[in-house]
Coordinates of C-alpha atoms in Angstrom, one line a residue:
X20 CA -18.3 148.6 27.9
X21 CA -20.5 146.4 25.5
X22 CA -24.3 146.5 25.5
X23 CA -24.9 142.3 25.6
X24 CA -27.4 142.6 23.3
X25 CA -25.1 144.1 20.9
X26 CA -22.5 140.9 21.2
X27 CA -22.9 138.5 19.0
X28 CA -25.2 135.5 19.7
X29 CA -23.7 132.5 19.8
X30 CA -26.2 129.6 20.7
X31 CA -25.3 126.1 22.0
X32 CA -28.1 123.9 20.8
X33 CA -28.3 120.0 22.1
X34 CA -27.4 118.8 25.6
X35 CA -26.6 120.3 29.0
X36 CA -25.9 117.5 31.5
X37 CA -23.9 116.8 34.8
X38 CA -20.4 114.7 33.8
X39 CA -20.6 112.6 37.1
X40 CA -16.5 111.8 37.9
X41 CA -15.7 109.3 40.9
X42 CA -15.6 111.8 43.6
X43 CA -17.6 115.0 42.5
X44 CA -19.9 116.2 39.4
X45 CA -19.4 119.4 37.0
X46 CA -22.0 120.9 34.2
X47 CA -21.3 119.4 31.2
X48 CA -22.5 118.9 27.3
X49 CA -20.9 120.0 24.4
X50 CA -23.2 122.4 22.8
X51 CA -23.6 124.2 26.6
X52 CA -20.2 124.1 27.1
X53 CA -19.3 125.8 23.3
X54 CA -22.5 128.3 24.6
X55 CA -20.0 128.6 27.7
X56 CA -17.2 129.6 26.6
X57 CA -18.6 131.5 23.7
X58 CA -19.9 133.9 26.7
X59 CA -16.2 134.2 28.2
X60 CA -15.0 134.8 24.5
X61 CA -16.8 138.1 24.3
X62 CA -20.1 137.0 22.6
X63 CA -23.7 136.3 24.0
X64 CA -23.8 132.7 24.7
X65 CA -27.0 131.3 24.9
X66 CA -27.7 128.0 25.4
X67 CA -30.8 125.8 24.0
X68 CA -31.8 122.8 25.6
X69 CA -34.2 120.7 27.9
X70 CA -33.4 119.8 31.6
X71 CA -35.9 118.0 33.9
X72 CA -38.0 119.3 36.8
X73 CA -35.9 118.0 39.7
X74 CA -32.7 119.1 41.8
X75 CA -30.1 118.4 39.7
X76 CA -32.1 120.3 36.4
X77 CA -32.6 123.4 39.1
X78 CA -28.6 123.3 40.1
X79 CA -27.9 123.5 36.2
X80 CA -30.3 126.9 35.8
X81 CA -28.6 128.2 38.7
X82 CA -25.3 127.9 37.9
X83 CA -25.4 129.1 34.0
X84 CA -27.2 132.3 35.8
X85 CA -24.3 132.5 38.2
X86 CA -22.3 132.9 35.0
X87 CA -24.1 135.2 33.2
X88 CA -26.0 132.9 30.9
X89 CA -29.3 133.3 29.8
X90 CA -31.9 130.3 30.8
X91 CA -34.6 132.0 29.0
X92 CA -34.3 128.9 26.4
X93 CA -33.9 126.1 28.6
X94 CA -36.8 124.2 28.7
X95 CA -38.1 122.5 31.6
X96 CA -39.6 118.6 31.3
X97 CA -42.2 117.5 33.9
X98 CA -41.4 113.3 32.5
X99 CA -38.0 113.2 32.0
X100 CA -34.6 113.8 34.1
X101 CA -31.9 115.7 34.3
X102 CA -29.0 114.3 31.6
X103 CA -26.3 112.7 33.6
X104 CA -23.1 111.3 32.1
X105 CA -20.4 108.7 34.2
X106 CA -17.0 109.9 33.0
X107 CA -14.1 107.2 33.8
X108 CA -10.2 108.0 33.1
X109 CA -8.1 105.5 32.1
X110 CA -5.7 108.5 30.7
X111 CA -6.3 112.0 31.3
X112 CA -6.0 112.6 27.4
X113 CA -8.8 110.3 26.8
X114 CA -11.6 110.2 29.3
X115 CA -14.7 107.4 28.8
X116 CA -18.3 108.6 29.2
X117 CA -21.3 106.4 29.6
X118 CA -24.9 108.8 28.6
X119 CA -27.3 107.9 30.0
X120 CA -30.5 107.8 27.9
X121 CA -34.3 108.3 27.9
X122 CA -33.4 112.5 30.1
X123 CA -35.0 115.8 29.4
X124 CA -32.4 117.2 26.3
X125 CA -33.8 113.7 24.5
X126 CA -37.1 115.7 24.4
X127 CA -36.3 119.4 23.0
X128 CA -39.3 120.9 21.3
X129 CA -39.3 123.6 18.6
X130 CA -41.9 126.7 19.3
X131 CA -42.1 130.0 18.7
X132 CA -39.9 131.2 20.7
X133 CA -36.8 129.2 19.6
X134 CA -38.0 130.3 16.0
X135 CA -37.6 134.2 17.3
X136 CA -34.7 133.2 19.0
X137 CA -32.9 131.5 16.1
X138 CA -33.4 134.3 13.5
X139 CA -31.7 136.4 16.1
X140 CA -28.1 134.4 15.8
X141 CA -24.8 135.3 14.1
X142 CA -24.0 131.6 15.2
X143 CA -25.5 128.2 16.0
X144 CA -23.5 125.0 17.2
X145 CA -24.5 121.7 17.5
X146 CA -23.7 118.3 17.7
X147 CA -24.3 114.4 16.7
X148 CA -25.8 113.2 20.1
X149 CA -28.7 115.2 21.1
X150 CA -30.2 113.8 17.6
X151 CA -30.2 110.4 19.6
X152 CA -33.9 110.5 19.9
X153 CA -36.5 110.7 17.1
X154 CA -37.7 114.4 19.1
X155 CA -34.7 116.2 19.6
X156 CA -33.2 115.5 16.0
X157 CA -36.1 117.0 14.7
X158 CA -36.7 119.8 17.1
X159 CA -32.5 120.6 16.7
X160 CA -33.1 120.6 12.7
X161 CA -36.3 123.0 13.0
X162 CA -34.2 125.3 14.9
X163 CA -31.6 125.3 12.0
X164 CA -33.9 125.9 9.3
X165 CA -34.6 129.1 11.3
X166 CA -31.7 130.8 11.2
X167 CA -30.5 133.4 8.5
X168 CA -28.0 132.3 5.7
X169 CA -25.6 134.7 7.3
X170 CA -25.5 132.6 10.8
X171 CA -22.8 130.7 11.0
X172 CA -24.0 127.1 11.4
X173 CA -21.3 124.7 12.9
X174 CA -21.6 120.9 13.1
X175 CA -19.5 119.4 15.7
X176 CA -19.6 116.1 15.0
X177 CA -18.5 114.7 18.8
X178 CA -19.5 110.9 18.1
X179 CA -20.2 109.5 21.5
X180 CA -20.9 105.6 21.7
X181 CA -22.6 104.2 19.6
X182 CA -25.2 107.1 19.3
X183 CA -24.8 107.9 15.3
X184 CA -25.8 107.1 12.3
X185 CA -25.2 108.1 8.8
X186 CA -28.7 109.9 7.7
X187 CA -27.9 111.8 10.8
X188 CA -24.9 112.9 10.0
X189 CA -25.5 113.6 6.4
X190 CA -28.8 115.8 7.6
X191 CA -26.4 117.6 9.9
X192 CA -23.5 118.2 7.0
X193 CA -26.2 119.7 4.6
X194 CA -27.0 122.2 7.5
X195 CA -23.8 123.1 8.8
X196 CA -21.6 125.7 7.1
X197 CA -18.3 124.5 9.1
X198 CA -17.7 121.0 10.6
X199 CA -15.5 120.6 13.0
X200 CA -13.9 117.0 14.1
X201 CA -11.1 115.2 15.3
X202 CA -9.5 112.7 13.3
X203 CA -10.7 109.5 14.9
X204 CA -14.1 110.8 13.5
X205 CA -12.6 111.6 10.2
X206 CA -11.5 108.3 9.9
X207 CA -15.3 106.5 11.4
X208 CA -17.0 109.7 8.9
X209 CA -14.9 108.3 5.8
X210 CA -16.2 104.4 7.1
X211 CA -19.3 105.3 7.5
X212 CA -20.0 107.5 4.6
X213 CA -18.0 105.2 2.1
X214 CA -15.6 107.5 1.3
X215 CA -12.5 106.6 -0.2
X216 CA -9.9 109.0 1.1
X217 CA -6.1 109.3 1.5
X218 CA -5.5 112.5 3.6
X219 CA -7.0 115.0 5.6
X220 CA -7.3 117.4 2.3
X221 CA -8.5 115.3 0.3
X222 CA -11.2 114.5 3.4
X223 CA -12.2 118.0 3.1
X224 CA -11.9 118.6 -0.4
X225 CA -14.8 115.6 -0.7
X226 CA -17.2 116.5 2.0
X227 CA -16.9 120.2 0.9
X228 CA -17.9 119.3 -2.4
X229 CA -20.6 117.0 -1.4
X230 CA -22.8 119.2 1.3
X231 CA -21.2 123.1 -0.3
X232 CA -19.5 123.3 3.2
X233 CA -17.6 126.7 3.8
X234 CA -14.9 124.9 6.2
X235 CA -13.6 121.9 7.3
X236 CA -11.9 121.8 10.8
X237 CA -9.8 118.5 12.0
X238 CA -8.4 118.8 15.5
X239 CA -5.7 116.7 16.4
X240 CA -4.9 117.5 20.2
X241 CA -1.5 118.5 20.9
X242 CA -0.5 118.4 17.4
X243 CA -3.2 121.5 17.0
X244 CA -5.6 121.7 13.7
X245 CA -6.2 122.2 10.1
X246 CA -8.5 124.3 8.4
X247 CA -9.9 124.1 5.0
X248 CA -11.3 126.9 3.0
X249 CA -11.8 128.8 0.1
X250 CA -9.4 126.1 -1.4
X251 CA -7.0 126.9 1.6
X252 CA -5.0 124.6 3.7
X253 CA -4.0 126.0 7.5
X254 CA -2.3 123.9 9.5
X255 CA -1.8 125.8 13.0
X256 CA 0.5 123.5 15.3
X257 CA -0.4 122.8 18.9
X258 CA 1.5 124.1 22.5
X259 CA 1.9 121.8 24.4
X260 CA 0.2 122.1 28.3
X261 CA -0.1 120.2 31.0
X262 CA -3.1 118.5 31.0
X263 CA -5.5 117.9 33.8
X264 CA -8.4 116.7 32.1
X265 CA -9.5 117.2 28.6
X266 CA -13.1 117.5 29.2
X267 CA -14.7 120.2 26.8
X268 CA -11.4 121.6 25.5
X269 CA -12.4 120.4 22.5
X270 CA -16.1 122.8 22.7
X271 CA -14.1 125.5 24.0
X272 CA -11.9 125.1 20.5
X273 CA -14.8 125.9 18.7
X274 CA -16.2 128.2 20.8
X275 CA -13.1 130.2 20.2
X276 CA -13.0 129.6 16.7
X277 CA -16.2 130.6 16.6
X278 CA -15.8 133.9 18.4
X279 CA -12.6 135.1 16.7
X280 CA -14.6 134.3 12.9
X281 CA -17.4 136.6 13.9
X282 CA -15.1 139.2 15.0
X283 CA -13.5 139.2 11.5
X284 CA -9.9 137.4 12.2
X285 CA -8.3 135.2 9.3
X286 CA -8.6 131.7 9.8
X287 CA -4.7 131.4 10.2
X288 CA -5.0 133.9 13.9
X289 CA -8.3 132.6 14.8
X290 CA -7.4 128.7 14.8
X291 CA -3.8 129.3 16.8
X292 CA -6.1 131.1 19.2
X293 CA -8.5 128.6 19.7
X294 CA -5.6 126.0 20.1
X295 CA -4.3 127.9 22.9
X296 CA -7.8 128.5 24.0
X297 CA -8.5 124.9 24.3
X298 CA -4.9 124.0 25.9
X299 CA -5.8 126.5 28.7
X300 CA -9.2 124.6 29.0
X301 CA -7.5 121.1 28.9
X302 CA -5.3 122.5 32.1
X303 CA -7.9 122.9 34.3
X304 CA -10.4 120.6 35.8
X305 CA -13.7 120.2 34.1
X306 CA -15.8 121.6 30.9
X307 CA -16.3 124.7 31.9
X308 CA -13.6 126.8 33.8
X309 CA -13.7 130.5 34.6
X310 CA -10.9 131.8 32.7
X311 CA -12.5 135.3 31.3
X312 CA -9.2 137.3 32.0
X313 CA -7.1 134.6 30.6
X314 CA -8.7 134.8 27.2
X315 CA -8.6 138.5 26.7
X316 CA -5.0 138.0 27.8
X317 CA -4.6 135.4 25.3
X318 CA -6.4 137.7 22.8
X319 CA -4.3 140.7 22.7
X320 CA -1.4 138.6 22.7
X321 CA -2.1 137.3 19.4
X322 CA -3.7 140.1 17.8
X323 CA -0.3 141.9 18.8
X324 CA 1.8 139.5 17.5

């Protein structure tokens, strides 16, 4: 059995939150629910974040330590609340979320210990939104300046609203060793970032070139992913599931992809194991499902394959 401190660390860095659906809430945020997964994937999750000092902040510590999670780096804010999100469905495939603003993850601060923390990391994910407010962006950018040049530094774009903008974005890309998107957000990236593109490869091809980017990942649901690298094209098709809502299946993509990188698989295994990683997420209900023993199942199968 594994010492956890010997398992690679694998930090979430952004927004924890409640996604509040008509008849009940779950945990939510993508860079918790990437730290989530990442801890059910055989790494050290860990995630980094602000929640406020009320019931629904203290329900969050308690159930990431009910699941094995560190809260060592979740701050706690005396001013502002606990993030909350509305999710609506109009398709299962497709849900809506309203975020609210002005909460605790707006308000992350860089300090020593997140310094420590971050030199400590084989990998670091984070995300568009928690860079919302003037505070967190700068506190999220700190912690990646931290890091080693071996971590593994993953943007995951997740545009949300209208909470974006192109300096942001561009900051992020220059940090990030891998980006990870789907292709609506290829296509608002290209708009944004004036780039005049045909194809996914030639997508990647340009933003590689433009930030020295290791990897480009495009998601594209049930159709499953590409990967560029090293001058490489993958292009791992999806299986199809059944799906019950597709909440974080997209985090715990990465977090798989993630997980199997560090461990030393080929992009080819690790991507068509993070696709059926993220189908068995996008079949249950919510971000962040138990499914431990599914994933080693899911693990063996493929490195025996």
């Amino acid at each position: 059995m594994n010492n956890i401190n010997s398992l690679p660390l694998v930090i979430g860095l952004g927004e924890l939150l409640w996604d509040c659906f008509e008849d009940e809430r779950r945990p939510g945020g993508a860079p918790a629910n990437v730290a989530f997964q990442a801890n059910q994937l055989g790494c050290r999750g860990t995630v980094v974040t602000r929640v406020g000092q009320d019931e629904l902040g203290n329900e969050l510590l308690e159930f990431l330590k009910q699941q094995g999670l560190s809260v060592d780096h979740v701050q706690v804010d005396e001013s502002f609340p606990t993030g909350t999100v509305t999710v609506q469905y109009s398709d299962a495939n497709d849900p809506q979320y309203t975020i609210h603003e002005q909460v605790a993850w707006d308000h992350l601060e860089f300090n020593e210990d997140l310094s420590a923390l971050m030199q400590q990391s084989q990998a670091v994910c984070f995300g568009t939104l928690a860079q919302r407010e003037p505070a967190s962006r700068e506190a999220i950018h700190q912690c990646l300046a931290a890091t080693t040049e071996n971590c593994l530094v993953v943007y995951d774009v997740n545009l949300r609203q209208d909470y974006y903008e192109r300096s942001w974005m561009e900051r992020s890309l220059a940090a990030a060793k891998m980006v990870k998107l789907n292709q609506d957000e290829v296509d608002k990236l290209s708009e944004i970032m004036e780039l005049s593109i045909d194809s996914p490869r030639q997508f990647a091809d340009q933003i590689q070139k433009d930030y020295q980017l290791d990897a480009v990942c495009i998601t594209r649901g049930a159709e499953g992913c590409l990967i560029y690298s090293d001058g490489q094209e993958y292009d791992i098709p999806g299986s199809p599931v059944e799906v019950v809502d597709a909440v974080g299946a997209g985090d715990a993509f990465t977090a798989a992809l993630i997980s199997r990188r560090l461990l030393g698989w080929d992009w080819q295994q690790a991507a068509l194991f993070a696709n059926r990683v993220g189908g068995l997420v996008a079949s249950q209900a919510g971000a962040m499902p138990v499914l431990k023993q599914e994933f080693e199942q899911l693990s063996q199968e493929i490195q025996n394959s």
